[in-house]
Coordinates of C-alpha atoms and ligand atoms in Angstrom, one line a residue:
M1364 CA 40.5 -26.2 -11.3
R1365 CA 37.0 -26.1 -12.7
A1366 CA 34.6 -27.3 -10.0
T1367 CA 30.9 -27.5 -9.5
V1368 CA 29.3 -25.9 -6.5
Y1369 CA 25.9 -26.6 -5.0
L1370 CA 24.5 -23.9 -2.6
E1371 CA 21.6 -24.6 -0.3
T1372 CA 19.9 -21.8 1.6
F1373 CA 18.0 -21.8 4.9
G1374 CA 16.4 -18.9 6.8
C1375 CA 15.4 -15.3 6.0
Q1376 CA 15.5 -13.2 2.9
M1377 CA 18.9 -11.8 4.0
N1378 CA 20.3 -15.3 3.5
V1379 CA 18.6 -15.6 0.1
A1380 CA 20.2 -12.3 -0.9
D1381 CA 23.6 -13.4 0.4
S1382 CA 23.3 -16.7 -1.6
E1383 CA 22.5 -14.7 -4.7
R1384 CA 25.7 -12.7 -4.1
A1385 CA 27.7 -15.8 -3.5
D1386 CA 26.4 -17.3 -6.7
V1387 CA 27.6 -14.3 -8.7
R1388 CA 31.0 -14.2 -7.1
L1389 CA 31.4 -18.0 -7.7
R1390 CA 30.4 -17.8 -11.4
A1391 CA 32.8 -14.8 -11.9
A1392 CA 35.6 -16.9 -10.4
G1393 CA 34.9 -19.7 -12.9
F1394 CA 32.9 -22.1 -10.8
D1395 CA 29.9 -23.9 -12.2
L1396 CA 26.7 -23.8 -10.1
S1397 CA 24.6 -27.0 -9.7
G1398 CA 21.0 -27.3 -8.8
S1399 CA 21.5 -30.6 -6.9
P1400 CA 24.1 -31.9 -4.5
E1401 CA 24.5 -35.4 -6.1
N1402 CA 27.4 -34.7 -8.4
A1403 CA 28.7 -31.4 -7.0
D1404 CA 32.4 -31.1 -6.0
V1405 CA 31.5 -28.6 -3.4
I1406 CA 28.4 -28.3 -1.2
I1407 CA 27.8 -25.1 0.7
F1408 CA 25.0 -24.6 3.3
N1409 CA 23.9 -21.1 4.0
T1410 CA 22.6 -21.4 7.5
C1411 CA 20.0 -19.8 10.0
S1412 CA 20.4 -19.7 13.7
V1413 CA 17.3 -17.8 14.8
R1414 CA 15.7 -20.8 16.5
E1415 CA 17.2 -24.1 17.7
R1416 CA 15.3 -26.1 15.1
A1417 CA 16.6 -24.0 12.3
A1418 CA 20.2 -24.1 13.6
H1419 CA 20.0 -27.9 13.9
K1420 CA 18.8 -28.4 10.3
V1421 CA 22.2 -27.9 8.8
F1422 CA 23.7 -30.8 10.8
T1423 CA 20.8 -33.0 9.7
R1424 CA 21.5 -32.1 6.1
I1425 CA 25.3 -32.6 6.5
G1426 CA 24.5 -36.1 7.8
E1427 CA 22.2 -36.8 4.8
V1428 CA 24.8 -35.6 2.3
R1429 CA 27.5 -37.7 4.0
R1430 CA 25.4 -40.9 3.6
Q1431 CA 24.5 -40.1 0.0
R1432 CA 28.1 -39.3 -1.0
I1433 CA 30.0 -42.2 0.5
G1434 CA 33.1 -42.9 -1.6
S1435 CA 33.0 -39.5 -3.4
E1436 CA 33.7 -37.0 -0.7
P1437 CA 32.8 -33.5 -1.7
V1438 CA 34.1 -30.4 -0.1
V1439 CA 31.5 -29.3 2.4
G1440 CA 31.1 -25.7 3.7
V1441 CA 29.0 -24.0 6.2
M1442 CA 28.3 -20.3 5.7
G1443 CA 25.9 -17.7 7.3
C1444 CA 24.7 -17.4 10.9
V1445 CA 25.5 -20.8 12.3
A1446 CA 29.0 -20.5 10.9
Q1447 CA 29.5 -17.0 12.4
L1448 CA 28.3 -18.2 15.9
E1449 CA 29.8 -21.7 16.1
G1450 CA 33.0 -20.9 14.2
E1451 CA 35.8 -23.5 14.5
S1452 CA 33.8 -25.8 16.7
I1453 CA 31.8 -26.9 13.6
F1454 CA 34.9 -28.7 12.3
D1455 CA 34.9 -30.9 15.5
A1456 CA 31.2 -31.4 15.5
S1457 CA 31.1 -32.4 11.8
P1458 CA 34.5 -33.6 10.6
I1459 CA 33.4 -33.7 6.9
V1460 CA 33.1 -29.9 7.0
N1461 CA 36.1 -28.2 5.3
I1462 CA 35.0 -24.6 5.2
V1463 CA 33.4 -22.3 7.8
A1464 CA 32.5 -18.9 6.4
G1465 CA 30.8 -16.2 8.6
T1466 CA 28.1 -13.7 7.7
R1467 CA 30.7 -11.2 6.4
A1468 CA 32.7 -13.6 4.3
T1469 CA 30.3 -14.0 1.4
D1470 CA 32.5 -12.2 -1.1
R1471 CA 35.6 -14.3 -0.2
L1472 CA 33.8 -17.6 -0.8
P1473 CA 35.6 -18.4 -4.1
Q1474 CA 39.0 -18.1 -2.5
L1475 CA 37.9 -20.1 0.5
I1476 CA 36.6 -22.9 -1.8
S1477 CA 39.8 -22.9 -3.8
R1478 CA 41.9 -23.4 -0.7
A1479 CA 39.7 -26.3 0.3
L1480 CA 39.9 -27.9 -3.1
E1481 CA 43.7 -27.6 -2.9
G1482 CA 43.5 -29.8 0.1
E1483 CA 43.4 -27.4 3.1
R1484 CA 41.3 -29.3 5.7
R1485 CA 39.9 -26.5 7.9
V1486 CA 39.3 -23.2 6.0
L1487 CA 38.0 -20.6 8.5
D1488 CA 36.9 -17.0 7.8
L1489 CA 35.0 -15.0 10.4
D1490 CA 36.5 -11.7 9.4
E1491 CA 34.8 -8.4 8.6
R1492 CA 33.7 -7.3 5.2
A1493 CA 36.3 -6.1 2.8
D1494 CA 36.3 -2.3 2.3
G1495 CA 34.2 -0.9 -0.6
E1496 CA 32.2 -4.1 -1.0
V1497 CA 29.4 -4.1 -3.5
W1498 CA 26.1 -5.4 -2.3
D1499 CA 24.1 -5.6 -5.5
V1500 CA 23.9 -8.6 -7.8
P1501 CA 23.2 -8.9 -11.5
A1502 CA 19.9 -10.3 -12.7
T1503 CA 21.5 -13.5 -13.9
A1504 CA 21.9 -14.7 -10.3
R1505 CA 18.5 -13.6 -9.0
T1506 CA 16.1 -16.2 -7.8
S1507 CA 13.1 -14.6 -9.5
K1508 CA 13.0 -12.7 -12.8
Y1509 CA 10.2 -10.4 -11.5
V1510 CA 10.6 -9.9 -7.8
A1511 CA 14.0 -8.7 -6.4
F1512 CA 15.2 -8.4 -2.8
V1513 CA 17.3 -5.3 -2.2
P1514 CA 19.2 -5.2 1.1
I1515 CA 19.3 -1.7 2.6
I1516 CA 20.5 -2.4 6.1
E1517 CA 22.1 -5.4 7.7
G1518 CA 22.6 -6.4 11.3
C1519 CA 20.8 -5.3 14.4
N1520 CA 21.5 -3.0 17.4
K1521 CA 18.3 -3.7 19.3
F1522 CA 19.4 -6.7 21.4
C1523 CA 15.9 -8.0 22.2
T1524 CA 16.8 -10.4 25.0
Y1525 CA 15.7 -13.6 23.2
C1526 CA 17.4 -12.9 19.9
I1527 CA 20.7 -14.1 18.4
V1528 CA 20.7 -11.9 15.4
P1529 CA 22.8 -9.0 16.9
F1530 CA 25.4 -11.7 17.5
S1531 CA 25.2 -13.6 14.2
R1532 CA 24.7 -10.6 11.9
G1533 CA 26.6 -7.9 13.9
R1534 CA 25.7 -4.2 14.3
E1535 CA 23.5 -2.3 12.0
S1536 CA 25.2 -1.2 8.8
S1537 CA 23.2 0.8 6.2
R1538 CA 24.0 0.8 2.5
T1539 CA 24.1 4.3 0.8
A1540 CA 20.9 5.5 -0.8
A1541 CA 22.8 6.3 -4.0
D1542 CA 23.9 2.7 -4.2
I1543 CA 20.4 1.4 -3.5
I1544 CA 18.7 3.7 -6.0
A1545 CA 21.3 2.8 -8.7
E1546 CA 20.5 -0.9 -8.2
I1547 CA 16.7 -0.3 -8.4
H1548 CA 17.2 1.7 -11.7
E1549 CA 19.1 -1.2 -13.0
L1550 CA 16.3 -3.6 -11.9
C1551 CA 13.7 -1.4 -13.6
H1552 CA 15.8 -1.6 -16.8
Q1553 CA 15.9 -5.4 -16.5
G1554 CA 12.2 -5.6 -16.3
Y1555 CA 11.7 -6.3 -12.6
K1556 CA 8.1 -5.4 -11.5
E1557 CA 8.5 -5.6 -7.7
I1558 CA 11.2 -5.1 -5.2
H1559 CA 11.4 -5.7 -1.5
L1560 CA 13.7 -3.4 0.5
I1561 CA 15.0 -5.9 3.1
G1562 CA 16.8 -5.7 6.5
Q1563 CA 16.3 -6.9 10.1
N1564 CA 14.9 -3.4 10.8
V1565 CA 14.4 -1.4 7.6
N1566 CA 13.1 1.6 9.3
S1567 CA 16.2 1.9 11.4
Y1568 CA 18.0 2.7 8.1
R1569 CA 20.8 5.3 8.8
P1570 CA 23.4 5.6 6.1
K1571 CA 26.7 7.5 6.8
T1572 CA 25.8 10.1 4.3
E1573 CA 22.6 11.4 2.7
A1574 CA 24.0 11.0 -0.8
G1575 CA 21.2 10.1 -3.1
L1576 CA 18.5 11.4 -0.7
E1577 CA 19.1 15.1 -1.4
G1578 CA 15.8 16.9 -2.1
F1579 CA 13.5 14.1 -0.6
K1580 CA 11.5 15.1 2.4
G1581 CA 10.9 12.7 5.2
A1582 CA 10.9 12.5 9.0
T1583 CA 13.7 9.8 9.1
P1584 CA 16.3 8.6 6.6
F1585 CA 14.1 5.6 5.9
C1586 CA 11.1 7.9 5.0
R1587 CA 13.4 9.9 2.7
L1588 CA 14.6 6.6 1.1
L1589 CA 11.0 5.5 0.6
R1590 CA 10.2 8.7 -1.3
A1591 CA 13.4 8.4 -3.3
V1592 CA 12.7 4.8 -4.2
A1593 CA 9.1 5.6 -5.1
T1594 CA 10.4 7.9 -7.9
T1595 CA 12.6 5.3 -9.6
G1596 CA 9.8 4.0 -11.8
M1597 CA 9.7 0.6 -10.1
E1598 CA 6.1 -0.5 -10.2
R1599 CA 5.7 -2.2 -6.9
I1600 CA 7.8 -1.5 -3.8
K1601 CA 7.4 -3.5 -0.5
F1602 CA 9.7 -3.4 2.6
T1603 CA 10.3 -5.8 5.5
T1604 CA 10.8 -6.0 8.5
S1605 CA 9.7 -2.8 10.4
F1606 CA 10.6 -2.3 14.0
P1607 CA 7.8 -0.8 16.1
R1608 CA 9.8 1.6 18.2
D1609 CA 11.3 3.2 15.1
F1610 CA 8.1 3.2 13.0
N1611 CA 7.5 6.8 12.3
P1612 CA 3.9 7.7 11.0
D1613 CA 5.6 9.5 8.2
I1614 CA 6.1 6.1 6.6
V1615 CA 2.3 5.9 6.2
A1616 CA 2.3 9.5 4.7
A1617 CA 4.8 8.4 2.1
I1618 CA 2.7 5.3 1.2
D1619 CA -0.3 7.6 0.9
E1620 CA 1.6 9.9 -1.5
H1621 CA 3.0 7.1 -3.8
E1622 CA 0.9 4.3 -5.3
S1623 CA 4.0 2.3 -6.0
L1624 CA 4.6 1.9 -2.2
C1625 CA 2.5 -1.2 -1.6
E1626 CA -0.2 -1.5 1.1
W1627 CA 1.5 -4.1 3.4
I1628 CA 3.4 -3.6 6.7
H1629 CA 5.1 -6.4 8.6
L1630 CA 5.3 -5.0 12.1
P1631 CA 6.3 -7.8 14.6
V1632 CA 4.9 -7.2 18.1
Q1633 CA 6.2 -10.4 19.8
S1634 CA 3.9 -10.2 22.8
G1635 CA 0.7 -8.5 24.0
S1636 CA 1.9 -8.2 27.6
D1637 CA 3.8 -5.1 28.7
R1638 CA 5.5 -7.2 31.4
I1639 CA 6.8 -9.6 28.8
L1640 CA 7.7 -6.8 26.3
R1641 CA 9.8 -5.3 29.1
A1642 CA 11.5 -8.7 29.8
M1643 CA 12.2 -9.0 26.0
R1644 CA 13.6 -5.4 26.0
R1645 CA 11.6 -4.5 23.0
G1646 CA 11.6 -0.7 23.8
H1647 CA 7.8 -0.4 23.3
T1648 CA 4.6 -1.0 25.2
V1649 CA 1.4 -2.4 23.9
S1650 CA -0.1 1.1 23.8
D1651 CA 2.9 2.4 21.8
Y1652 CA 2.4 -0.4 19.3
L1653 CA -1.3 0.2 19.0
Q1654 CA -0.7 3.8 18.2
R1655 CA 1.5 2.7 15.3
I1656 CA -1.2 0.3 14.1
E1657 CA -3.8 3.1 14.4
A1658 CA -1.6 5.2 12.0
V1659 CA -1.4 2.3 9.6
K1660 CA -5.1 1.7 9.7
N1661 CA -5.7 5.4 9.0
A1662 CA -3.9 5.2 5.7
A1663 CA -5.7 6.3 2.5
R1664 CA -5.7 2.7 1.1
P1665 CA -6.7 -0.3 3.2
M1666 CA -3.4 -1.8 4.5
S1667 CA -2.4 -5.4 5.2
I1668 CA -0.7 -5.9 8.5
T1669 CA 1.3 -9.0 9.5
S1670 CA 3.3 -9.8 12.7
D1671 CA 5.6 -12.2 14.5
I1672 CA 4.7 -13.5 18.0
I1673 CA 6.7 -15.5 20.4
V1674 CA 4.7 -17.7 22.8
G1675 CA 6.2 -19.2 26.0
F1676 CA 8.9 -16.6 26.7
P1677 CA 10.4 -17.3 30.2
G1678 CA 8.0 -16.1 32.9
E1679 CA 5.0 -15.8 30.5
T1680 CA 2.0 -16.5 32.6
M1681 CA -1.5 -17.5 31.4
E1682 CA -2.5 -13.9 32.0
D1683 CA 0.3 -12.6 29.8
F1684 CA -0.7 -15.0 27.1
R1685 CA -4.3 -14.0 27.3
E1686 CA -3.2 -10.4 26.7
T1687 CA -1.3 -11.6 23.5
V1688 CA -4.5 -13.3 22.3
K1689 CA -6.4 -10.1 23.0
L1690 CA -4.0 -8.0 21.1
V1691 CA -4.0 -10.3 18.1
E1692 CA -7.8 -10.1 18.1
Q1693 CA -7.8 -6.4 18.5
V1694 CA -5.3 -5.7 15.6
G1695 CA -6.8 -8.2 13.2
Y1696 CA -3.7 -9.4 11.4
D1697 CA -3.7 -10.5 7.7
G1698 CA -1.1 -13.0 8.6
L1699 CA 0.8 -14.1 11.7
Y1700 CA 4.0 -16.0 12.2
I1701 CA 3.9 -17.7 15.6
F1702 CA 7.0 -19.1 17.3
K1703 CA 7.6 -21.1 20.4
Y1704 CA 10.3 -19.4 22.5
S1705 CA 13.6 -21.1 21.7
E1706 CA 16.5 -20.6 24.0
R1707 CA 19.6 -19.3 22.2
H1708 CA 22.9 -19.7 23.9
G1709 CA 24.6 -16.4 24.6
T1710 CA 21.5 -14.2 24.6
P1711 CA 20.4 -12.5 27.8
A1712 CA 17.1 -14.5 28.0
A1713 CA 19.1 -17.7 28.1
K1714 CA 20.0 -16.8 31.7
L1715 CA 16.3 -16.6 32.7
N1716 CA 14.6 -19.5 34.3
D1717 CA 12.4 -20.9 31.5
D1718 CA 9.4 -21.9 33.5
V1719 CA 7.0 -22.5 30.7
S1720 CA 7.0 -26.2 29.9
R1721 CA 7.3 -27.5 26.4
E1722 CA 3.7 -28.8 26.5
E1723 CA 2.5 -25.4 27.6
K1724 CA 4.4 -23.7 24.8
S1725 CA 2.8 -26.1 22.3
A1726 CA -0.7 -25.5 23.8
R1727 CA -0.4 -21.7 23.6
F1728 CA 1.0 -22.0 20.1
A1729 CA -2.0 -24.1 19.0
E1730 CA -4.5 -21.8 20.7
L1731 CA -3.1 -18.7 19.1
E1732 CA -2.9 -20.4 15.8
E1733 CA -6.5 -21.4 16.0
A1734 CA -7.6 -17.9 16.9
Q1735 CA -5.7 -16.5 14.0
R1736 CA -7.1 -19.2 11.6
R1737 CA -10.7 -18.3 12.5
F1738 CA -10.1 -14.6 12.1
Q1739 CA -8.2 -15.0 8.9
R1740 CA -11.0 -17.0 7.4
T1741 CA -13.5 -14.1 7.8
M1742 CA -10.8 -11.5 6.8
Y1743 CA -10.0 -13.4 3.6
E1744 CA -13.7 -13.9 2.8
R1745 CA -14.1 -10.1 2.8
Y1746 CA -11.8 -10.1 -0.3
I1747 CA -14.4 -11.9 -2.4
D1748 CA -15.5 -9.7 -5.3
R1749 CA -12.7 -7.3 -4.8
V1750 CA -10.2 -6.7 -7.7
L1751 CA -6.5 -7.0 -6.9
N1752 CA -3.4 -6.2 -9.0
V1753 CA -1.5 -9.5 -9.1
L1754 CA 2.0 -10.0 -10.3
V1755 CA 2.1 -13.3 -12.2
E1756 CA 5.2 -15.1 -10.6
R1757 CA 5.0 -18.8 -11.3
P1758 CA 2.8 -21.7 -12.3
S1759 CA 0.7 -22.9 -9.4
S1760 CA 2.1 -26.0 -7.7
K1761 CA -1.4 -27.3 -7.1
S1762 CA -3.0 -27.1 -10.6
E1763 CA -1.5 -27.2 -14.1
S1764 CA -4.0 -24.7 -15.5
D1765 CA -3.4 -22.1 -12.7
M1766 CA -0.8 -19.4 -12.2
T1767 CA 0.2 -17.9 -8.9
G1768 CA 1.4 -14.5 -7.6
H1769 CA 1.1 -11.8 -5.0
S1770 CA -1.2 -8.8 -4.7
T1771 CA 0.0 -5.4 -3.7
C1772 CA -1.3 -6.2 -0.3
H1773 CA 1.0 -9.3 -0.3
K1774 CA -1.7 -12.0 -0.5
V1775 CA -1.0 -15.1 -2.5
V1776 CA -3.5 -15.2 -5.3
N1777 CA -4.1 -18.1 -7.7
F1778 CA -6.1 -17.9 -11.0
P1779 CA -6.5 -19.7 -14.3
G1780 CA -3.7 -18.7 -16.7
D1781 CA -0.6 -19.9 -18.5
S1782 CA 3.1 -19.2 -18.7
S1783 CA 2.8 -16.5 -21.3
M1784 CA 1.5 -14.3 -18.5
L1785 CA 4.7 -14.6 -16.4
G1786 CA 5.9 -11.2 -15.2
D1787 CA 2.6 -9.4 -16.1
V1788 CA 0.5 -7.5 -13.6
K1789 CA -3.1 -8.7 -14.0
R1790 CA -6.3 -7.4 -12.5
V1791 CA -7.9 -10.4 -10.7
R1792 CA -11.4 -10.5 -9.3
V1793 CA -11.4 -12.7 -6.2
T1794 CA -14.0 -15.5 -6.3
A1795 CA -13.0 -17.7 -3.4
A1796 CA -11.0 -17.5 -0.1
K1797 CA -8.8 -20.3 1.1
Q1798 CA -7.0 -20.5 4.4
N1799 CA -3.8 -18.7 3.3
S1800 CA -4.6 -17.7 -0.3
L1801 CA -7.2 -16.2 -2.6
Y1802 CA -8.6 -17.6 -5.8
G1803 CA -9.9 -15.5 -8.7
E1804 CA -10.1 -14.8 -12.4
I1805 CA -8.5 -12.2 -14.6
I1806 CA -10.9 -9.5 -15.6
S1807 CA -9.1 -7.5 -18.2
A1808 CA -6.0 -7.3 -20.3
P1809 CA -3.1 -5.3 -18.8
Ligands
5AD1985 N1 12.8 -18.0 19.9 C1 11.6 -17.9 19.2 N2 11.4 -17.1 18.2 C2 12.4 -16.2 17.9 N3 12.4 -15.2 17.0 C3 13.6 -14.6 17.1 N4 14.4 -15.2 18.1 C4 13.6 -16.2 18.6 C5 13.8 -17.1 19.7 N5 14.9 -17.1 20.4 C6 11.4 -14.9 16.1 C7 10.9 -13.5 16.3 C8 11.4 -12.7 15.1 C9 11.3 -13.8 14.1 C10 12.2 -13.6 12.9 O1 11.8 -15.0 14.8 O2 9.4 -13.5 16.4 O3 10.6 -11.6 14.8
SF4_1986 FE1 16.3 -9.7 16.8 FE2 15.0 -7.7 18.1 FE3 16.9 -7.2 16.3 FE4 14.6 -8.2 15.5 S1 14.9 -6.2 16.5 S2 16.6 -8.9 14.8 S3 14.0 -9.5 17.1 S4 17.2 -8.2 18.2

């Protein structure tokens, strides 16, 4: 049966990468992909469970779709992290759902959909990956023609006490370097200008064999991988997320050696209080973290540093929070993702008494956000008159005569231009600083 599938993605880049893979597998199996849910025969939501609000979103969307599609009931599927965690209970919670496909079931999605189309009411797959599974996807399915996400490691073994990821994504599993490098060569060939090596903790990368890394020096497998990837000819290489405890200073040395390794590090700290870091079981202290930051700041090129912070973790006192604000001011982040602690069922922190009220969490969130906003304004203003190499990614959503892209330091940069420039790397002189972006003008032809 030829059917049309609409796939909607929530959450992190790993989910985006999984949806791209699902897209390829579905097309190969003869399905048509649709950009909107209105007329699709099958609607699949790829879900995120990292915070309560994200996990809830899918149920809101299912409700909306149900109201929109009264009388023409599509097959509805839930895949990804919520599917993995909630399993069969989703069928009871949302009776219009016919498919629940866990985080390891992406490649089997075509068969699962076919079963549902044939009338099976509750198609459930929470199984492991098939052996010999291929991770890479052809360019046709990629979200962008210029920037590609390349998963290198999936899952997490860290078990930070607040985090659901080790349960939704399972244990760490690294892809072989040979496989990663082959994919990047192919991306170079297709004209991609920038790749992001992605994983919950990229620097915990530990493949079963060193195949593909022979001859590359480096203090850890990830450092060897960085040096190997830097020799593929790919113009711009970024990686995210880095885990502080496993952040070896040799990563900075590799960046110094290779211009293609971009000057941006996302190194989440979560809290500036040692007491809270211990309760979170992060495996590092504030001082360990600052040592890593010091190494990054001593890099040959000026580096951008971004971070994640959780405010209102159970037991966080005003004093602990003050230490977080102090750390944020001390490091001076180029960007900060702040989250209010959200209790996730099944995590060790869910057993703690959450004594920080909702109002207090909101107040701390607002205060930290304001501190970061003030700092970011001055930090962005320092970019004025500097020249950045910007990859032209898309027309700006704010102005018809502007294009937008990212610098190698991962700042959003807008500038006058047109679609003929898409995919080019332009030298842009910054003329103005906005809250979360820079504005500039192109100064020379490529
Ligand atoms: N509550 C709030 N924020 C969380 N994060 C992960 N789990 C939780 C939680 N239970 C945040 C962390 C992580 C980012 C991806 O999401 O800051 O780095
Ligand atoms: Fe979650 Fe910690 Fe693993 Fe990050 S390192 S995914 S916060 S358990």
